[in-house]
Amino acid sequence: MAGKNGKQKTARDMILSMGVIVLVAGFVYLFIPHDDSAPDVKAVDYRVELLTARRAASYPVAAPQGLSDAWKATSVRFRGDKFDAWHLGFRDPEGEYVAVEQSTQRRPIFLDEATQGARETGKTEKIGDGTWTRYEGGRYDALVLEGTKGSTTVVTGTASFAQLTKMAEALQTK
């Protein structure tokens, strides 16, 4: 009989232990603050990098002008040692990602990297003074400026084509 009583105690102790664990977990969940909202994105100031890129690059470097304050610049980079690569990333008003990418790298290689494998759709549209070709992909969609010599300009990201178009319309090289 001693063996039977020992097994009952072990099962009872295990149930009590589980109860204590559930109570502690409930306490932690209820009384420790947690926020499920998206974190606030800090905007970066890209003016210095833009001036540096415009002085150093072998092509006219593009950046937006006139976008609303709802567009937040989130990343900026100029790599003179890597094909004069210019990158300027934004969070659009809808919370999606939009980037301006420029480079002197060979066009097919650069397009594959900048658009993350998006493919040309054959559709073009007139935006500002330029003709832009649409690219669609699994992760990013893109607009690619046609007719530039010596460099390639891409507006790409997770945003809709309407938002990509707004960015392309806002691009200035002065």
CSV table of N, CA and C in Angstrom, one decimal:
chain,number,residue,atom,x,y,z
A,1,MET,N,0.8,-1.2,0.0
A,1,MET,CA,0.0,0.0,0.0
A,1,MET,C,0.9,1.3,0.0
A,2,ALA,N,2.0,1.1,0.5
A,2,ALA,CA,2.9,2.3,0.6
A,2,ALA,C,3.2,2.8,-0.9
A,3,GLY,N,3.4,1.9,-1.8
A,3,GLY,CA,3.7,2.2,-3.2
A,3,GLY,C,2.5,3.0,-3.8
A,4,LYS,N,1.3,2.6,-3.5
A,4,LYS,CA,0.1,3.3,-4.1
A,4,LYS,C,0.0,4.7,-3.6
A,5,ASN,N,0.2,4.9,-2.3
A,5,ASN,CA,0.2,6.2,-1.7
A,5,ASN,C,1.2,7.2,-2.2
A,6,GLY,N,2.4,6.7,-2.5
A,6,GLY,CA,3.5,7.5,-3.1
A,6,GLY,C,3.2,8.0,-4.5
A,7,LYS,N,2.5,7.1,-5.3
A,7,LYS,CA,2.2,7.5,-6.6
A,7,LYS,C,1.1,8.6,-6.6
A,8,GLN,N,0.2,8.5,-5.6
A,8,GLN,CA,-0.9,9.5,-5.5
A,8,GLN,C,-0.2,10.9,-5.1
A,9,LYS,N,0.7,10.8,-4.2
A,9,LYS,CA,1.4,12.1,-3.7
A,9,LYS,C,2.1,12.7,-4.9
A,10,THR,N,2.8,11.9,-5.7
A,10,THR,CA,3.5,12.4,-6.9
A,10,THR,C,2.6,13.1,-7.9
A,11,ALA,N,1.5,12.5,-8.2
A,11,ALA,CA,0.5,13.1,-9.1
A,11,ALA,C,-0.1,14.4,-8.5
A,12,ARG,N,-0.4,14.4,-7.2
A,12,ARG,CA,-1.0,15.5,-6.6
A,12,ARG,C,0.0,16.7,-6.6
A,13,ASP,N,1.3,16.4,-6.3
A,13,ASP,CA,2.4,17.4,-6.3
A,13,ASP,C,2.5,18.0,-7.7
A,14,MET,N,2.5,17.2,-8.7
A,14,MET,CA,2.6,17.7,-10.0
A,14,MET,C,1.5,18.6,-10.4
A,15,ILE,N,0.3,18.3,-10.0
A,15,ILE,CA,-0.9,19.1,-10.3
A,15,ILE,C,-0.8,20.4,-9.6
A,16,LEU,N,-0.4,20.4,-8.3
A,16,LEU,CA,-0.2,21.6,-7.5
A,16,LEU,C,0.9,22.5,-8.2
A,17,SER,N,2.0,21.9,-8.6
A,17,SER,CA,3.1,22.6,-9.2
A,17,SER,C,2.6,23.3,-10.5
A,18,MET,N,1.8,22.6,-11.3
A,18,MET,CA,1.3,23.2,-12.5
A,18,MET,C,0.4,24.4,-12.2
A,19,GLY,N,-0.4,24.2,-11.2
A,19,GLY,CA,-1.3,25.3,-10.7
A,19,GLY,C,-0.5,26.6,-10.4
A,20,VAL,N,0.5,26.4,-9.6
A,20,VAL,CA,1.4,27.5,-9.2
A,20,VAL,C,2.0,28.2,-10.5
A,21,ILE,N,2.5,27.4,-11.4
A,21,ILE,CA,3.1,27.9,-12.7
A,21,ILE,C,2.0,28.7,-13.4
A,22,VAL,N,0.8,28.2,-13.6
A,22,VAL,CA,-0.3,28.9,-14.3
A,22,VAL,C,-0.6,30.3,-13.6
A,23,LEU,N,-0.6,30.3,-12.2
A,23,LEU,CA,-0.9,31.5,-11.5
A,23,LEU,C,0.2,32.5,-11.7
A,24,VAL,N,1.5,32.1,-11.7
A,24,VAL,CA,2.6,33.0,-11.9
A,24,VAL,C,2.5,33.6,-13.3
A,25,ALA,N,2.3,32.7,-14.3
A,25,ALA,CA,2.2,33.1,-15.7
A,25,ALA,C,1.1,34.1,-15.9
A,26,GLY,N,-0.1,33.9,-15.3
A,26,GLY,CA,-1.2,34.8,-15.3
A,26,GLY,C,-0.9,36.2,-14.7
A,27,PHE,N,-0.2,36.1,-13.6
A,27,PHE,CA,0.3,37.4,-12.9
A,27,PHE,C,1.2,38.2,-13.8
A,28,VAL,N,2.1,37.5,-14.4
A,28,VAL,CA,3.1,38.2,-15.3
A,28,VAL,C,2.3,38.8,-16.5
A,29,TYR,N,1.4,38.0,-17.1
A,29,TYR,CA,0.7,38.5,-18.2
A,29,TYR,C,-0.2,39.8,-17.9
A,30,LEU,N,-0.8,39.7,-16.7
A,30,LEU,CA,-1.7,40.8,-16.4
A,30,LEU,C,-1.0,42.1,-15.9
A,31,PHE,N,0.1,41.9,-15.2
A,31,PHE,CA,0.6,43.1,-14.5
A,31,PHE,C,1.9,43.6,-15.1
A,32,ILE,N,2.5,42.9,-16.1
A,32,ILE,CA,3.7,43.5,-16.8
A,32,ILE,C,3.2,44.1,-18.1
A,33,PRO,N,3.4,45.4,-18.3
A,33,PRO,CA,2.9,46.0,-19.5
A,33,PRO,C,3.5,45.4,-20.8
A,34,HIS,N,2.6,45.3,-21.8
A,34,HIS,CA,3.0,44.8,-23.1
A,34,HIS,C,2.2,45.6,-24.1
A,35,ASP,N,2.9,46.0,-25.2
A,35,ASP,CA,2.3,46.8,-26.2
A,35,ASP,C,2.4,46.1,-27.6
A,36,ASP,N,1.3,45.8,-28.2
A,36,ASP,CA,1.2,45.1,-29.4
A,36,ASP,C,1.2,46.0,-30.6
A,37,SER,N,1.3,47.3,-30.4
A,37,SER,CA,1.2,48.2,-31.6
A,37,SER,C,2.6,48.2,-32.2
A,38,ALA,N,2.6,48.7,-33.5
A,38,ALA,CA,3.9,48.8,-34.2
A,38,ALA,C,4.8,49.9,-33.5
A,39,PRO,N,6.1,49.6,-33.5
A,39,PRO,CA,7.0,50.6,-32.8
A,39,PRO,C,7.0,51.9,-33.7
A,40,ASP,N,7.2,53.0,-33.0
A,40,ASP,CA,7.3,54.3,-33.7
A,40,ASP,C,8.7,54.3,-34.5
A,41,VAL,N,8.6,54.6,-35.8
A,41,VAL,CA,9.8,54.7,-36.6
A,41,VAL,C,10.5,56.0,-36.4
A,42,LYS,N,11.8,56.0,-36.1
A,42,LYS,CA,12.5,57.3,-36.0
A,42,LYS,C,13.0,57.7,-37.4
A,43,ALA,N,12.7,58.9,-37.8
A,43,ALA,CA,13.1,59.5,-39.0
A,43,ALA,C,14.6,59.8,-39.0
A,44,VAL,N,15.3,59.6,-40.1
A,44,VAL,CA,16.7,60.0,-40.2
A,44,VAL,C,16.8,61.2,-41.1
A,45,ASP,N,17.8,62.0,-40.8
A,45,ASP,CA,18.1,63.2,-41.6
A,45,ASP,C,19.1,62.8,-42.7
A,46,TYR,N,18.7,62.9,-44.0
A,46,TYR,CA,19.6,62.4,-45.0
A,46,TYR,C,20.3,63.5,-45.8
A,47,ARG,N,20.2,64.8,-45.4
A,47,ARG,CA,20.7,65.9,-46.1
A,47,ARG,C,22.2,65.8,-46.3
A,48,VAL,N,23.0,65.5,-45.3
A,48,VAL,CA,24.5,65.5,-45.4
A,48,VAL,C,24.9,64.4,-46.4
A,49,GLU,N,24.3,63.2,-46.3
A,49,GLU,CA,24.6,62.1,-47.2
A,49,GLU,C,24.2,62.4,-48.6
A,50,LEU,N,23.1,63.1,-48.8
A,50,LEU,CA,22.6,63.5,-50.1
A,50,LEU,C,23.7,64.5,-50.7
A,51,LEU,N,24.1,65.5,-50.0
A,51,LEU,CA,25.1,66.4,-50.5
A,51,LEU,C,26.4,65.7,-50.9
A,52,THR,N,26.8,64.8,-50.0
A,52,THR,CA,28.0,64.0,-50.3
A,52,THR,C,27.9,63.2,-51.5
A,53,ALA,N,26.7,62.5,-51.7
A,53,ALA,CA,26.5,61.6,-52.9
A,53,ALA,C,26.5,62.5,-54.1
A,54,ARG,N,25.8,63.6,-54.1
A,54,ARG,CA,25.7,64.5,-55.2
A,54,ARG,C,27.1,65.0,-55.7
A,55,ARG,N,28.0,65.2,-54.7
A,55,ARG,CA,29.3,65.6,-55.1
A,55,ARG,C,30.2,64.5,-55.7
A,56,ALA,N,30.0,63.3,-55.1
A,56,ALA,CA,30.9,62.2,-55.5
A,56,ALA,C,30.4,61.3,-56.6
A,57,ALA,N,29.1,61.2,-56.8
A,57,ALA,CA,28.6,60.2,-57.8
A,57,ALA,C,28.8,60.7,-59.2
A,58,SER,N,28.9,59.8,-60.1
A,58,SER,CA,29.1,60.1,-61.5
A,58,SER,C,27.8,60.3,-62.3
A,59,TYR,N,26.7,60.4,-61.6
A,59,TYR,CA,25.4,60.6,-62.2
A,59,TYR,C,24.6,61.5,-61.3
A,60,PRO,N,23.5,62.1,-61.8
A,60,PRO,CA,22.6,63.0,-61.0
A,60,PRO,C,21.9,62.2,-59.9
A,61,VAL,N,22.2,62.4,-58.6
A,61,VAL,CA,21.6,61.6,-57.5
A,61,VAL,C,20.2,62.2,-57.3
A,62,ALA,N,19.2,61.3,-57.1
A,62,ALA,CA,17.8,61.7,-57.0
A,62,ALA,C,17.4,61.6,-55.5
A,63,ALA,N,16.6,62.5,-55.1
A,63,ALA,CA,16.0,62.5,-53.7
A,63,ALA,C,14.6,63.2,-53.9
A,64,PRO,N,13.7,62.9,-53.0
A,64,PRO,CA,12.3,63.5,-53.1
A,64,PRO,C,12.3,64.9,-52.6
A,65,GLN,N,11.4,65.7,-53.2
A,65,GLN,CA,11.1,67.0,-52.6
A,65,GLN,C,9.6,67.2,-52.6
A,66,GLY,N,9.1,67.8,-51.6
A,66,GLY,CA,7.7,68.1,-51.5
A,66,GLY,C,6.8,67.0,-51.0
A,67,LEU,N,7.3,65.9,-50.5
A,67,LEU,CA,6.5,64.9,-49.9
A,67,LEU,C,6.0,65.4,-48.5
A,68,SER,N,4.8,64.9,-48.1
A,68,SER,CA,4.3,65.3,-46.8
A,68,SER,C,5.1,64.7,-45.7
A,69,ASP,N,4.9,65.3,-44.5
A,69,ASP,CA,5.6,64.8,-43.3
A,69,ASP,C,5.3,63.4,-42.9
A,70,ALA,N,4.2,62.9,-43.5
A,70,ALA,CA,3.8,61.5,-43.2
A,70,ALA,C,4.8,60.5,-43.8
A,71,TRP,N,5.6,60.9,-44.7
A,71,TRP,CA,6.7,60.1,-45.3
A,71,TRP,C,7.9,60.3,-44.4
A,72,LYS,N,8.4,59.2,-43.8
A,72,LYS,CA,9.6,59.3,-42.9
A,72,LYS,C,10.8,58.5,-43.5
A,73,ALA,N,11.9,59.3,-43.7
A,73,ALA,CA,13.1,58.7,-44.1
A,73,ALA,C,13.6,57.8,-43.0
A,74,THR,N,13.9,56.5,-43.4
A,74,THR,CA,14.3,55.5,-42.3
A,74,THR,C,15.8,55.0,-42.5
A,75,SER,N,16.3,55.2,-43.8
A,75,SER,CA,17.7,54.7,-44.0
A,75,SER,C,18.3,55.5,-45.2
A,76,VAL,N,19.6,55.7,-45.1
A,76,VAL,CA,20.3,56.4,-46.2
A,76,VAL,C,21.7,55.8,-46.2
A,77,ARG,N,22.2,55.7,-47.5
A,77,ARG,CA,23.5,55.2,-47.6
A,77,ARG,C,24.1,55.5,-49.0
A,78,PHE,N,25.3,56.0,-49.1
A,78,PHE,CA,26.0,56.1,-50.4
A,78,PHE,C,27.3,55.4,-50.3
A,79,ARG,N,27.5,54.5,-51.3
A,79,ARG,CA,28.7,53.7,-51.3
A,79,ARG,C,29.5,54.0,-52.6
A,80,GLY,N,30.4,54.9,-52.5
A,80,GLY,CA,31.2,55.3,-53.7
A,80,GLY,C,32.1,54.1,-54.1
A,81,ASP,N,32.5,53.3,-53.2
A,81,ASP,CA,33.3,52.1,-53.5
A,81,ASP,C,32.5,50.9,-54.1
A,82,LYS,N,31.2,51.0,-54.1
A,82,LYS,CA,30.3,49.9,-54.6
A,82,LYS,C,29.4,50.5,-55.7
A,83,PHE,N,30.0,50.8,-56.8
A,83,PHE,CA,29.3,51.3,-58.0
A,83,PHE,C,28.5,52.6,-57.8
A,84,ASP,N,29.0,53.5,-56.9
A,84,ASP,CA,28.3,54.7,-56.6
A,84,ASP,C,26.9,54.5,-56.2
A,85,ALA,N,26.7,53.5,-55.4
A,85,ALA,CA,25.3,53.0,-55.0
A,85,ALA,C,24.7,54.0,-54.0
A,86,TRP,N,23.5,54.5,-54.4
A,86,TRP,CA,22.7,55.4,-53.5
A,86,TRP,C,21.5,54.7,-53.1
A,87,HIS,N,21.2,54.8,-51.8
A,87,HIS,CA,20.0,54.2,-51.2
A,87,HIS,C,19.3,55.2,-50.3
A,88,LEU,N,18.0,55.4,-50.4
A,88,LEU,CA,17.3,56.2,-49.5
A,88,LEU,C,15.9,55.5,-49.3
A,89,GLY,N,15.7,55.1,-48.0
A,89,GLY,CA,14.6,54.3,-47.7
A,89,GLY,C,13.6,55.1,-46.9
A,90,PHE,N,12.3,54.9,-47.1
A,90,PHE,CA,11.2,55.6,-46.5
A,90,PHE,C,10.1,54.7,-46.0
A,91,ARG,N,9.4,55.1,-45.0
A,91,ARG,CA,8.1,54.5,-44.6
A,91,ARG,C,7.1,55.5,-45.1
A,92,ASP,N,6.2,54.9,-45.9
A,92,ASP,CA,5.1,55.8,-46.5
A,92,ASP,C,4.0,56.0,-45.5
A,93,PRO,N,3.0,56.9,-45.8
A,93,PRO,CA,1.9,57.2,-44.9
A,93,PRO,C,1.1,55.9,-44.5
A,94,GLU,N,1.1,54.9,-45.3
A,94,GLU,CA,0.4,53.7,-45.1
A,94,GLU,C,1.2,52.7,-44.3
A,95,GLY,N,2.4,53.0,-43.9
A,95,GLY,CA,3.3,52.1,-43.1
A,95,GLY,C,4.1,51.1,-44.0
A,96,GLU,N,4.1,51.3,-45.3
A,96,GLU,CA,4.8,50.4,-46.2
A,96,GLU,C,6.2,51.0,-46.5
A,97,TYR,N,7.1,50.2,-47.0
A,97,TYR,CA,8.4,50.6,-47.3
A,97,TYR,C,8.6,51.0,-48.8
A,98,VAL,N,9.3,52.1,-49.0
A,98,VAL,CA,9.6,52.6,-50.3
A,98,VAL,C,11.1,53.1,-50.3
A,99,ALA,N,11.8,52.7,-51.3
A,99,ALA,CA,13.2,53.0,-51.4
A,99,ALA,C,13.5,53.6,-52.8
A,100,VAL,N,14.5,54.5,-52.8
A,100,VAL,CA,15.1,55.0,-54.0
A,100,VAL,C,16.4,54.4,-54.1
A,101,GLU,N,16.7,53.7,-55.2
A,101,GLU,CA,18.0,53.0,-55.4
A,101,GLU,C,18.6,53.5,-56.7
A,102,GLN,N,19.9,53.9,-56.7
A,102,GLN,CA,20.6,54.2,-57.9
A,102,GLN,C,22.0,53.6,-57.9
A,103,SER,N,22.5,53.3,-59.0
A,103,SER,CA,23.8,52.7,-59.1
A,103,SER,C,24.4,52.7,-60.5
A,104,THR,N,25.7,52.6,-60.6
A,104,THR,CA,26.3,52.4,-61.9
A,104,THR,C,26.6,51.0,-62.2
A,105,GLN,N,26.2,50.1,-61.3
A,105,GLN,CA,26.4,48.6,-61.5
A,105,GLN,C,25.7,48.2,-62.8
A,106,ARG,N,26.1,47.1,-63.4
A,106,ARG,CA,25.5,46.6,-64.6
A,106,ARG,C,24.0,46.4,-64.3
A,107,ARG,N,23.2,47.0,-65.2
A,107,ARG,CA,21.7,47.1,-65.0
A,107,ARG,C,21.0,45.8,-64.6
A,108,PRO,N,21.2,44.6,-65.3
A,108,PRO,CA,20.5,43.4,-64.9
A,108,PRO,C,20.8,43.0,-63.5
A,109,ILE,N,22.1,43.1,-63.1
A,109,ILE,CA,22.5,42.7,-61.7
A,109,ILE,C,21.9,43.6,-60.7
A,110,PHE,N,22.0,44.9,-61.0
A,110,PHE,CA,21.5,45.9,-60.0
A,110,PHE,C,20.0,45.8,-59.9
A,111,LEU,N,19.2,45.6,-61.0
A,111,LEU,CA,17.8,45.5,-60.9
A,111,LEU,C,17.4,44.3,-60.1
A,112,ASP,N,18.0,43.2,-60.3
A,112,ASP,CA,17.7,42.0,-59.5
A,112,ASP,C,17.9,42.2,-58.0
A,113,GLU,N,19.0,42.9,-57.7
A,113,GLU,CA,19.3,43.1,-56.3
A,113,GLU,C,18.3,44.2,-55.7
A,114,ALA,N,18.1,45.3,-56.4
A,114,ALA,CA,17.3,46.4,-55.9
A,114,ALA,C,15.8,46.0,-55.8
A,115,THR,N,15.3,45.2,-56.7
A,115,THR,CA,13.9,44.8,-56.7
A,115,THR,C,13.7,43.5,-56.0
A,116,GLN,N,14.7,42.9,-55.5
A,116,GLN,CA,14.6,41.6,-54.9
A,116,GLN,C,14.0,40.5,-55.8
A,117,GLY,N,14.4,40.5,-57.0
A,117,GLY,CA,13.9,39.5,-58.0
A,117,GLY,C,12.6,39.8,-58.7
A,118,ALA,N,12.1,41.0,-58.6
A,118,ALA,CA,10.9,41.4,-59.3
A,118,ALA,C,11.2,41.3,-60.8
A,119,ARG,N,10.1,41.0,-61.6
A,119,ARG,CA,10.2,40.8,-63.0
A,119,ARG,C,9.5,41.9,-63.8
A,120,GLU,N,10.0,42.3,-64.9
A,120,GLU,CA,9.5,43.3,-65.8
A,120,GLU,C,8.1,42.9,-66.3
A,121,THR,N,7.1,43.8,-66.2
A,121,THR,CA,5.8,43.5,-66.7
A,121,THR,C,5.5,43.9,-68.1
A,122,GLY,N,6.4,44.8,-68.6
A,122,GLY,CA,6.2,45.3,-70.0
A,122,GLY,C,5.3,46.6,-70.0
A,123,LYS,N,4.7,46.9,-68.8
A,123,LYS,CA,3.9,48.1,-68.7
A,123,LYS,C,4.8,49.3,-68.4
A,124,THR,N,4.6,50.4,-69.1
A,124,THR,CA,5.3,51.6,-68.8
A,124,THR,C,4.4,52.8,-68.6
A,125,GLU,N,4.8,53.8,-67.9
A,125,GLU,CA,4.0,55.0,-67.6
A,125,GLU,C,4.9,56.2,-67.6
A,126,LYS,N,4.3,57.3,-68.0
A,126,LYS,CA,5.0,58.6,-68.0
A,126,LYS,C,4.8,59.2,-66.6
A,127,ILE,N,5.9,59.4,-65.9
A,127,ILE,CA,5.9,60.1,-64.6
A,127,ILE,C,6.9,61.2,-64.7
A,128,GLY,N,6.4,62.4,-64.5
A,128,GLY,CA,7.2,63.6,-64.6
A,128,GLY,C,7.8,63.7,-66.0
A,129,ASP,N,9.1,63.9,-66.1
A,129,ASP,CA,9.7,63.9,-67.4
A,129,ASP,C,10.2,62.6,-67.9
A,130,GLY,N,10.0,61.5,-67.2
A,130,GLY,CA,10.6,60.2,-67.6
A,130,GLY,C,9.6,59.2,-67.8
A,131,THR,N,10.0,58.1,-68.4
A,131,THR,CA,9.2,56.9,-68.7
A,131,THR,C,9.7,55.8,-67.7
A,132,TRP,N,8.8,55.3,-67.0
A,132,TRP,CA,9.1,54.3,-65.9
A,132,TRP,C,8.5,52.9,-66.3
A,133,THR,N,9.2,51.9,-66.1
A,133,THR,CA,8.7,50.5,-66.4
A,133,THR,C,8.4,49.8,-65.1
A,134,ARG,N,7.2,49.2,-65.1
A,134,ARG,CA,6.8,48.5,-63.9
A,134,ARG,C,7.4,47.1,-63.7
A,135,TYR,N,7.8,46.8,-62.5
A,135,TYR,CA,8.3,45.4,-62.2
A,135,TYR,C,7.4,44.9,-61.0
A,136,GLU,N,7.1,43.6,-61.1
A,136,GLU,CA,6.3,43.0,-60.0
A,136,GLU,C,7.1,41.8,-59.5
A,137,GLY,N,7.0,41.7,-58.2
A,137,GLY,CA,7.7,40.6,-57.5
A,137,GLY,C,6.9,40.1,-56.3
A,138,GLY,N,7.4,39.0,-55.8
A,138,GLY,CA,6.8,38.4,-54.6
A,138,GLY,C,6.9,39.3,-53.3
A,139,ARG,N,8.1,39.9,-53.2
A,139,ARG,CA,8.3,40.8,-52.0
A,139,ARG,C,8.2,42.2,-52.3
A,140,TYR,N,8.9,42.7,-53.4
A,140,TYR,CA,8.9,44.1,-53.8
A,140,TYR,C,8.3,44.3,-55.2
A,141,ASP,N,7.6,45.4,-55.4
A,141,ASP,CA,7.3,45.9,-56.7
A,141,ASP,C,8.2,47.1,-57.0
A,142,ALA,N,8.3,47.5,-58.2
A,142,ALA,CA,9.3,48.6,-58.5
A,142,ALA,C,8.9,49.3,-59.8
A,143,LEU,N,9.4,50.5,-59.8
A,143,LEU,CA,9.3,51.4,-61.0
A,143,LEU,C,10.8,51.7,-61.4
A,144,VAL,N,11.1,51.4,-62.7
A,144,VAL,CA,12.5,51.6,-63.2
A,144,VAL,C,12.5,52.7,-64.2
A,145,LEU,N,13.3,53.7,-64.0
A,145,LEU,CA,13.4,54.8,-65.0
A,145,LEU,C,14.2,54.4,-66.2
A,146,GLU,N,13.6,54.6,-67.4
A,146,GLU,CA,14.2,54.3,-68.6
A,146,GLU,C,15.0,55.4,-69.2
A,147,GLY,N,15.9,55.1,-70.1
A,147,GLY,CA,16.6,56.2,-70.8
A,147,GLY,C,17.8,56.9,-70.1
A,148,THR,N,18.2,56.4,-69.0
A,148,THR,CA,19.3,57.0,-68.3
A,148,THR,C,20.6,56.3,-68.8
A,149,LYS,N,21.7,57.1,-68.9
A,149,LYS,CA,22.9,56.6,-69.4
A,149,LYS,C,23.9,56.6,-68.2
A,150,GLY,N,24.6,55.5,-68.0
A,150,GLY,CA,25.6,55.4,-67.0
A,150,GLY,C,25.1,55.0,-65.6
A,151,SER,N,23.8,55.0,-65.4
A,151,SER,CA,23.3,54.6,-64.1
A,151,SER,C,21.9,54.1,-64.3
A,152,THR,N,21.4,53.5,-63.2
A,152,THR,CA,20.0,53.0,-63.2
A,152,THR,C,19.3,53.6,-61.9
A,153,THR,N,18.1,54.0,-62.1
A,153,THR,CA,17.3,54.6,-61.0
A,153,THR,C,16.1,53.7,-60.8
A,154,VAL,N,15.8,53.3,-59.6
A,154,VAL,CA,14.7,52.4,-59.2
A,154,VAL,C,14.0,53.0,-58.0
A,155,VAL,N,12.7,52.9,-58.1
A,155,VAL,CA,11.8,53.2,-56.9
A,155,VAL,C,11.2,51.9,-56.6
A,156,THR,N,11.4,51.3,-55.4
A,156,THR,CA,11.0,49.9,-55.1
A,156,THR,C,10.5,49.8,-53.7
A,157,GLY,N,9.8,48.7,-53.4
A,157,GLY,CA,9.4,48.5,-52.0
A,157,GLY,C,8.1,47.7,-51.9
A,158,THR,N,7.6,47.7,-50.7
A,158,THR,CA,6.4,46.9,-50.4
A,158,THR,C,5.1,47.7,-50.6
A,159,ALA,N,5.3,49.0,-50.9
A,159,ALA,CA,4.1,49.9,-51.1
A,159,ALA,C,3.4,49.6,-52.4
A,160,SER,N,2.2,50.2,-52.5
A,160,SER,CA,1.4,50.0,-53.7
A,160,SER,C,2.1,50.8,-54.9
A,161,PHE,N,1.7,50.5,-56.1
A,161,PHE,CA,2.2,51.3,-57.2
A,161,PHE,C,1.8,52.7,-57.1
A,162,ALA,N,0.7,53.0,-56.5
A,162,ALA,CA,0.3,54.4,-56.3
A,162,ALA,C,1.3,55.2,-55.5
A,163,GLN,N,1.8,54.5,-54.4
A,163,GLN,CA,2.7,55.2,-53.5
A,163,GLN,C,4.1,55.2,-54.2
A,164,LEU,N,4.5,54.2,-54.9
A,164,LEU,CA,5.8,54.2,-55.7
A,164,LEU,C,5.7,55.3,-56.7
A,165,THR,N,4.6,55.5,-57.3
A,165,THR,CA,4.5,56.6,-58.3
A,165,THR,C,4.6,58.0,-57.6
A,166,LYS,N,4.0,58.1,-56.4
A,166,LYS,CA,4.2,59.4,-55.7
A,166,LYS,C,5.6,59.7,-55.4
A,167,MET,N,6.4,58.7,-55.0
A,167,MET,CA,7.8,58.9,-54.8
A,167,MET,C,8.5,59.2,-56.1
A,168,ALA,N,8.2,58.5,-57.2
A,168,ALA,CA,8.9,58.8,-58.4
A,168,ALA,C,8.6,60.3,-58.9
A,169,GLU,N,7.3,60.7,-58.7
A,169,GLU,CA,6.9,62.1,-59.0
A,169,GLU,C,7.7,63.1,-58.2
A,170,ALA,N,8.1,62.8,-57.0
A,170,ALA,CA,8.7,63.7,-56.1
A,170,ALA,C,10.3,63.8,-56.3
A,171,LEU,N,10.8,62.9,-57.1
A,171,LEU,CA,12.3,62.8,-57.2
A,171,LEU,C,12.8,64.0,-58.0
A,172,GLN,N,13.9,64.6,-57.4
A,172,GLN,CA,14.6,65.7,-58.0
A,172,GLN,C,16.1,65.4,-58.0
A,173,THR,N,16.8,65.9,-59.0
A,173,THR,CA,18.3,65.7,-59.0
A,173,THR,C,19.0,67.0,-58.8
A,174,LYS,N,18.4,68.0,-58.3
A,174,LYS,CA,19.1,69.3,-58.1
A,174,LYS,C,19.4,69.5,-56.6
